[in-house]
Amino acid sequence: MIYSKISDISSYFPQKILSNEELSNLFPEWDISKIESKTGIKERRITEEGETALNLGVCAAQKIIDKNEDLKNEIDGLLFCTQSPDYCIPPNACMTQKILGLRQDIPATDYNLGCSGFVFGLSLAHGWISSGICKKVLLITAETYSKYIADKDKSIRTIFGDGASATLVEATNKKKIYEFSFVTDGSGAMDLIVPSSRIVKNKYSISDFPQFFEYGRTLNNIYMDGPRVFQFTLRCVPNLLEKCLSKNKMLTDDIDFYVFHQANAFMLEHIRIKCKIPNDKFIIDFEDIGNTVSCTIPIALKRSIEKKIIKKGQTVFIAGFGVGYSAAATIIKI
Amino acid sequence: MNKDEFLRLFEKTLEIEKNLNGDEELSSIDGWDSMAVLGLIAIVDSKLQKEFDPASLSTTITVNDIWELINELQNS
């Protein structure tokens, strides 16, 4: 039996910072302390014009390759998770292969998922490895939601930050990535959406869909119905946790740490209590970067390992949930 | 959950100092925003183990209107 494991994680952020002070200057009716107490976010990194998810993802991946140049020839699978690819055609993954100088005889593909994207991608990498297709898969998540956000959309601007992660997943003879559980519920598609594209144009009128046009939004901007996404999370996550634990024949006490998608502090705290997870086992680490969508889990994992909060040999439950609606969970051994 | 308990929880959600009596118009309350709606959902979820439909807020004008929705939900 071929198993897989995470052997390295890196992250990369744009230089430009959007602080709560700046947001408070832009929206004077907002109290800075309230932004922080409600969201758990002090600042987020925002890409400049021309700086893209491809750039961020490549920079994150390069950090892993810089440690070991042999990886260029050893990486035999590439996954690129983004909802802000440079182009509709071609995929970021193919351009990444060229930029990083990876082999040409490897599978490489983009996939379009948000907050569930990392765990979902880990399942794909795990599948490629356990079926013998690949031995070392580079899983990149990179997101630049800021490019979709309307300038006056204050509630969304406080939450999301841009960033990227790269994770090396490789074959091993010990079980380090366990069984996965998933939720897919397309009934929530309209709750987190950019409602226009080159393919679908002007489908939604202001009279029928006024919510898409509030706070200066156009159909090219991202719209999020936060309360409905929160409801999905409350419905979904406790069940997902229970199902994934039971699939792996584990109990909550078998888990050393929980790393959930770092959505916002309020949501996380409520879910933590609902799932009866002790505070000291629940990782929250995003106050200086915001919600970086598919990147939050690998970044929080990496930081917790670096800070020696999560140690080698420990068991970690990871779960991502959001746009789609889509959710995915698994258990990993560090 | 009685009305008083709800009002105290709602004050906490809104992060306001003053005591609400229920007659206040929502539009006049500092802190009544999308995060406060998440707070309402969380109150109903944790206290009643039920789902609060945020769409039902479209007909509410005062804090009492929200309490009536929640009370209806807990008696349903």
Coordinates of C-alpha atoms in Angstrom, one line a residue:
Chain A
M1 CA 0.0 0.0 0.0
I2 CA 1.4 3.4 -0.9
Y3 CA 0.5 6.2 1.5
S4 CA 1.2 9.9 1.3
K5 CA 2.5 12.6 3.6
I6 CA 3.0 16.3 3.7
S7 CA 6.8 16.9 3.7
D8 CA 7.0 20.7 3.4
I9 CA 4.8 23.8 3.3
S10 CA 5.7 27.3 2.3
S11 CA 3.8 30.6 2.0
Y12 CA 4.2 33.8 0.1
F13 CA 2.4 37.2 0.5
P14 CA 2.3 40.4 -1.4
Q15 CA 4.2 43.3 0.2
K16 CA 1.3 45.8 0.3
I17 CA -0.5 45.9 3.6
L18 CA -4.1 47.0 4.2
S19 CA -4.5 47.8 7.9
N20 CA -7.5 48.3 10.1
E21 CA -6.4 52.0 10.5
E22 CA -6.5 52.4 6.7
L23 CA -10.0 50.8 6.6
S24 CA -11.2 53.0 9.4
N25 CA -9.9 56.1 7.5
L26 CA -11.8 54.9 4.4
F27 CA -14.9 54.1 6.4
P28 CA -14.9 56.6 9.2
E29 CA -18.2 55.3 10.7
W30 CA -16.3 52.1 11.6
D31 CA -14.5 51.7 14.9
I32 CA -11.0 50.1 14.4
S33 CA -11.2 48.1 17.6
K34 CA -14.6 46.6 16.5
I35 CA -13.1 45.5 13.2
E36 CA -10.4 43.6 15.1
S37 CA -12.6 42.2 17.8
K38 CA -15.2 40.9 15.4
T39 CA -13.0 39.6 12.6
G40 CA -9.8 38.8 14.5
I41 CA -7.9 40.5 11.7
K42 CA -5.5 43.5 12.1
E43 CA -4.2 43.7 8.6
R44 CA -4.2 41.9 5.3
R45 CA -1.8 41.7 2.3
I46 CA -3.1 43.0 -1.0
T47 CA -1.7 42.4 -4.4
E48 CA -0.6 45.4 -6.6
E49 CA -1.9 45.8 -10.1
G50 CA -0.2 43.2 -12.3
E51 CA 0.7 41.0 -9.3
T52 CA -1.3 37.8 -9.7
A53 CA -2.1 34.5 -8.1
L54 CA 0.3 32.9 -10.6
N55 CA 3.1 35.2 -9.3
L56 CA 2.3 34.4 -5.7
G57 CA 1.9 30.7 -6.2
V58 CA 5.2 30.5 -8.1
C59 CA 7.0 32.4 -5.4
A60 CA 5.6 30.1 -2.7
A61 CA 6.7 27.0 -4.7
Q62 CA 10.1 28.5 -5.4
K63 CA 10.8 28.7 -1.6
I64 CA 10.4 24.9 -1.4
I65 CA 12.5 24.2 -4.5
D66 CA 15.2 26.6 -3.3
K67 CA 15.8 24.2 -0.4
N68 CA 16.4 21.3 -2.7
E69 CA 17.1 21.9 -6.4
D70 CA 16.6 18.1 -7.1
L71 CA 12.9 18.6 -6.5
K72 CA 12.6 20.2 -10.0
N73 CA 13.2 16.7 -11.4
E74 CA 11.5 14.8 -8.6
I75 CA 8.1 16.6 -8.6
D76 CA 5.9 14.5 -10.9
G77 CA 2.5 16.1 -10.3
L78 CA 1.3 19.7 -10.0
L79 CA -2.0 21.0 -8.7
F80 CA -2.9 24.7 -8.7
C81 CA -5.9 25.8 -6.7
T82 CA -7.2 29.3 -7.5
Q83 CA -10.4 31.2 -8.3
S84 CA -8.4 34.1 -9.7
P85 CA -6.3 32.5 -12.4
D86 CA -4.3 34.8 -14.7
Y87 CA -6.3 33.6 -17.7
C88 CA -9.4 31.5 -18.3
I89 CA -7.2 29.8 -20.9
P90 CA -4.5 28.4 -20.3
P91 CA -4.3 27.1 -16.8
N92 CA -1.9 28.5 -14.2
A93 CA -0.6 25.0 -13.5
C94 CA 0.9 24.7 -17.1
M95 CA 2.5 28.1 -16.8
T96 CA 3.9 27.2 -13.4
Q97 CA 5.5 24.1 -14.8
K98 CA 7.4 26.3 -17.3
I99 CA 8.4 29.0 -14.8
L100 CA 9.6 26.6 -12.2
G101 CA 11.4 24.5 -14.8
L102 CA 9.6 21.3 -13.8
R103 CA 9.5 18.2 -15.9
Q104 CA 7.2 18.0 -18.9
D105 CA 6.1 14.4 -18.4
I106 CA 3.9 15.2 -15.4
P107 CA 0.2 15.9 -14.9
A108 CA -0.6 19.5 -14.0
T109 CA -4.0 21.1 -13.6
D110 CA -5.8 24.0 -12.1
Y111 CA -8.9 23.5 -10.0
N112 CA -11.5 26.0 -9.0
L113 CA -12.3 25.9 -5.3
G114 CA -12.2 28.4 -2.5
C115 CA -12.0 27.7 1.2
S116 CA -12.2 23.9 0.9
G117 CA -9.5 24.0 -1.8
F118 CA -6.5 22.9 0.2
V119 CA -8.0 19.8 1.7
F120 CA -9.7 19.0 -1.6
G121 CA -6.4 19.3 -3.3
L122 CA -4.7 17.2 -0.7
S123 CA -7.2 14.4 -1.6
L124 CA -6.3 14.7 -5.3
A125 CA -2.5 14.6 -4.5
H126 CA -3.2 11.7 -2.1
G127 CA -5.1 9.9 -4.9
W128 CA -2.4 10.4 -7.5
I129 CA 0.2 9.1 -5.1
S130 CA -1.7 6.1 -3.6
S131 CA -2.7 5.0 -7.1
G132 CA 0.9 5.1 -8.3
I133 CA 0.5 7.9 -10.8
C134 CA 2.8 10.2 -8.9
K135 CA 5.4 10.1 -6.2
K136 CA 5.9 13.8 -5.4
V137 CA 3.0 16.3 -5.9
L138 CA 3.3 20.0 -5.6
L139 CA 0.0 21.5 -4.4
I140 CA -0.2 25.2 -4.8
T141 CA -3.0 27.4 -3.5
A142 CA -3.0 31.1 -4.5
E143 CA -5.8 33.6 -4.2
T144 CA -6.3 37.3 -5.0
Y145 CA -9.9 38.0 -4.0
S146 CA -8.9 41.6 -3.5
K147 CA -9.1 42.0 -7.3
Y148 CA -12.8 41.1 -7.3
I149 CA -13.8 43.3 -4.3
A150 CA -15.6 46.6 -4.9
D151 CA -13.7 49.5 -3.3
K152 CA -16.8 50.4 -1.1
D153 CA -17.6 46.9 0.0
K154 CA -16.3 47.4 3.5
S155 CA -17.5 44.2 5.0
I156 CA -15.7 42.0 2.5
R157 CA -12.6 44.2 2.4
T158 CA -12.1 43.6 6.1
I159 CA -12.1 39.9 5.8
F160 CA -10.1 38.8 2.7
G161 CA -6.4 39.0 2.1
D162 CA -4.3 37.8 -0.8
G163 CA -1.6 35.1 -0.5
A164 CA -0.3 31.7 -1.6
S165 CA 0.9 28.5 -0.2
A166 CA 2.8 25.5 -1.7
T167 CA 2.7 22.1 -0.1
L168 CA 4.9 19.1 -1.1
V169 CA 3.0 15.8 -0.8
E170 CA 5.0 12.7 -1.3
A171 CA 4.8 8.9 -1.2
T172 CA 5.6 7.1 2.1
N173 CA 5.2 3.7 3.6
K174 CA 3.4 4.9 6.7
K175 CA -0.1 6.3 6.9
K176 CA 0.2 10.1 7.3
I177 CA -2.8 11.3 5.4
Y178 CA -6.0 9.5 6.5
E179 CA -9.5 9.1 5.0
F180 CA -11.3 12.2 3.7
S181 CA -14.9 13.4 4.1
F182 CA -16.6 15.9 1.7
V183 CA -19.7 18.0 1.4
T184 CA -20.8 19.5 -1.9
D185 CA -24.0 21.6 -1.9
G186 CA -24.5 23.7 -5.0
S187 CA -27.7 25.2 -3.6
G188 CA -25.4 27.8 -2.1
A189 CA -23.8 28.9 -5.4
M190 CA -25.4 32.3 -5.3
D191 CA -24.2 33.1 -1.8
L192 CA -20.5 33.6 -2.7
I193 CA -20.1 34.5 -6.3
V194 CA -18.7 36.8 -9.0
P195 CA -21.9 36.9 -11.0
S196 CA -20.4 37.8 -14.4
S197 CA -17.7 36.4 -16.7
R198 CA -16.8 36.4 -20.4
I199 CA -19.3 33.6 -20.8
V200 CA -22.1 34.7 -18.5
K201 CA -22.8 38.4 -19.0
N202 CA -25.5 40.7 -17.6
K203 CA -27.6 37.7 -16.5
Y204 CA -28.6 39.3 -13.3
S205 CA -30.6 42.6 -13.3
I206 CA -30.6 45.1 -10.4
S207 CA -34.4 44.7 -10.0
D208 CA -34.2 40.9 -9.5
F209 CA -30.8 40.7 -7.7
P210 CA -30.4 44.0 -5.9
Q211 CA -27.9 42.4 -3.5
F212 CA -25.3 42.1 -6.3
F213 CA -25.3 45.9 -6.7
E214 CA -25.1 47.1 -3.0
Y215 CA -22.0 48.9 -1.7
G216 CA -21.0 50.0 -5.2
R217 CA -20.7 46.5 -6.5
T218 CA -21.0 45.6 -10.2
L219 CA -21.6 42.1 -11.5
N220 CA -17.8 41.8 -12.0
N221 CA -17.3 42.2 -8.2
I222 CA -17.4 39.4 -5.6
Y223 CA -20.6 39.1 -3.6
M224 CA -20.9 37.3 -0.3
D225 CA -24.0 36.7 1.8
G226 CA -22.0 36.2 5.0
P227 CA -25.0 35.2 7.2
R228 CA -26.0 32.4 4.7
V229 CA -22.4 31.2 4.4
F230 CA -22.3 31.1 8.2
Q231 CA -25.5 29.0 8.3
F232 CA -24.0 26.5 5.9
T233 CA -20.9 26.3 8.1
L234 CA -23.0 25.7 11.2
R235 CA -25.0 23.0 9.4
C236 CA -22.0 21.4 7.8
V237 CA -18.9 21.4 10.0
P238 CA -20.1 19.5 13.1
N239 CA -21.4 16.7 10.8
L240 CA -18.2 16.8 8.7
L241 CA -16.1 16.4 11.9
E242 CA -18.2 13.6 13.2
K243 CA -18.2 11.7 9.8
C244 CA -14.5 12.1 9.2
L245 CA -13.6 11.0 12.8
S246 CA -15.9 8.0 12.5
K247 CA -14.5 7.1 9.0
N248 CA -11.0 7.0 10.5
K249 CA -12.2 5.2 13.6
M250 CA -11.0 8.0 15.8
L251 CA -12.5 10.0 18.7
T252 CA -12.1 13.7 19.4
D253 CA -9.5 12.9 22.1
D254 CA -7.3 11.2 19.4
I255 CA -6.8 14.6 17.8
D256 CA -4.0 16.8 19.1
F257 CA -4.9 20.0 17.1
Y258 CA -7.7 21.2 14.9
V259 CA -6.9 23.6 12.0
F260 CA -10.1 24.8 10.4
H261 CA -10.3 27.3 7.5
Q262 CA -9.5 30.6 9.0
A263 CA -12.7 32.5 8.0
N264 CA -13.1 35.0 10.7
A265 CA -12.6 34.9 14.5
F266 CA -16.3 35.2 15.3
M267 CA -17.3 32.3 13.1
L268 CA -14.4 30.1 14.2
E269 CA -15.1 30.7 17.9
H270 CA -18.8 29.8 17.5
I271 CA -18.0 26.6 15.5
R272 CA -15.3 25.6 18.0
I273 CA -17.8 25.8 20.8
K274 CA -20.5 24.0 18.8
C275 CA -18.0 21.2 17.9
K276 CA -16.9 21.0 21.6
I277 CA -13.3 21.5 20.7
P278 CA -11.0 22.7 23.6
N279 CA -9.6 26.2 23.1
D280 CA -6.0 25.0 23.5
K281 CA -6.4 22.5 20.6
F282 CA -7.9 25.0 18.2
I283 CA -5.4 26.9 16.0
I284 CA -6.2 30.5 15.0
D285 CA -3.4 32.3 13.2
F286 CA -4.4 34.8 10.6
E287 CA -4.6 38.2 12.3
D288 CA -1.8 39.7 10.2
I289 CA -3.0 38.2 6.8
G290 CA -6.8 37.9 6.9
N291 CA -8.8 35.2 5.3
T292 CA -6.6 34.0 2.4
V293 CA -9.3 31.5 1.2
S294 CA -7.7 28.2 0.1
C295 CA -4.4 29.2 1.7
T296 CA -5.5 29.6 5.3
I297 CA -5.1 26.0 6.4
P298 CA -1.6 25.3 5.0
I299 CA -0.4 28.7 6.3
A300 CA -1.8 28.1 9.8
L301 CA -0.3 24.6 9.7
K302 CA 3.1 25.9 8.7
R303 CA 3.1 28.7 11.3
S304 CA 2.0 26.3 14.1
I305 CA 4.7 23.8 13.2
E306 CA 7.4 26.6 13.0
K307 CA 6.2 28.0 16.4
K308 CA 6.5 24.4 17.8
I309 CA 2.8 24.5 18.8
I310 CA 2.2 21.5 16.5
K311 CA 5.0 18.9 16.8
K312 CA 6.2 16.0 14.8
G313 CA 4.1 12.9 15.3
Q314 CA 1.0 14.8 16.3
T315 CA -2.4 14.2 14.8
V316 CA -4.2 17.2 13.2
F317 CA -7.7 17.4 12.0
I318 CA -8.1 19.9 9.0
A319 CA -11.3 21.1 7.5
G320 CA -12.1 23.7 4.8
F321 CA -15.6 25.0 4.0
G322 CA -17.1 27.8 2.0
V323 CA -17.8 28.8 -1.6
G324 CA -19.8 26.3 -3.7
Y325 CA -20.9 25.4 -1.1
S326 CA -18.1 22.9 -0.7
A327 CA -16.3 21.4 2.3
A328 CA -13.6 18.8 2.9
A329 CA -11.9 17.4 5.9
T330 CA -9.2 14.9 6.7
I331 CA -6.7 13.9 9.4
I332 CA -3.0 14.2 9.0
K333 CA 0.0 13.1 11.0
I334 CA 2.8 15.7 11.1
Chain B
M1 CA -34.7 32.0 26.3
N2 CA -36.7 35.0 27.6
K3 CA -36.7 38.4 26.2
D4 CA -34.4 39.8 28.8
E5 CA -31.8 37.1 28.2
F6 CA -32.1 37.8 24.4
L7 CA -31.6 41.5 24.9
R8 CA -28.5 41.0 27.0
L9 CA -27.0 38.6 24.4
F10 CA -27.9 41.0 21.6
E11 CA -26.1 43.9 23.4
K12 CA -23.0 41.7 23.7
T13 CA -23.2 40.9 20.0
L14 CA -23.6 44.6 19.1
E15 CA -20.8 45.5 21.5
I16 CA -22.8 48.3 23.0
E17 CA -22.8 49.6 26.6
K18 CA -26.4 50.7 26.9
N19 CA -29.3 48.5 28.0
L20 CA -31.7 47.8 25.2
N21 CA -35.4 47.7 26.0
G22 CA -36.5 46.4 22.6
D23 CA -38.1 49.6 21.3
E24 CA -34.9 50.8 19.6
E25 CA -34.9 51.1 15.8
L26 CA -32.2 48.8 14.3
S27 CA -31.1 51.6 11.9
S28 CA -30.3 53.8 14.9
I29 CA -28.0 51.2 16.6
D30 CA -24.3 51.5 16.2
G31 CA -23.0 48.1 15.4
W32 CA -26.1 46.8 13.5
D33 CA -24.2 45.3 10.5
S34 CA -23.6 42.0 8.8
M35 CA -21.4 40.8 11.6
A36 CA -24.3 41.5 14.0
V37 CA -26.5 39.3 11.8
L38 CA -24.0 36.5 12.2
G39 CA -24.3 37.1 16.0
L40 CA -28.1 36.7 15.9
I41 CA -27.6 33.4 14.0
A42 CA -25.1 32.3 16.6
I43 CA -27.5 33.2 19.5
V44 CA -30.4 31.2 18.0
D45 CA -28.1 28.3 17.1
S46 CA -26.5 28.1 20.6
K47 CA -29.6 28.8 22.6
L48 CA -32.4 27.2 20.6
Q49 CA -30.4 24.8 18.3
K50 CA -32.4 26.2 15.4
E51 CA -31.6 28.0 12.2
F52 CA -32.4 31.7 12.1
D53 CA -33.3 32.8 8.5
P54 CA -31.5 36.1 7.9
A55 CA -34.0 36.8 5.1
S56 CA -36.7 37.2 7.8
L57 CA -34.9 40.4 8.9
S58 CA -36.1 42.3 5.8
T59 CA -39.4 43.0 7.7
T60 CA -37.9 44.0 11.0
I61 CA -37.7 47.6 12.1
T62 CA -37.0 47.4 15.8
V63 CA -35.2 45.1 18.2
N64 CA -38.6 43.9 19.4
D65 CA -39.4 42.8 15.8
I66 CA -36.3 40.5 16.0
W67 CA -37.3 39.2 19.4
E68 CA -40.8 38.3 18.0
L69 CA -39.2 36.3 15.2
I70 CA -36.9 34.5 17.6
N71 CA -39.7 33.9 20.1
E72 CA -41.9 32.5 17.3
L73 CA -39.0 30.2 16.3
Q74 CA -38.5 28.9 19.8
N75 CA -42.2 28.2 20.2
S76 CA -42.5 26.4 16.8

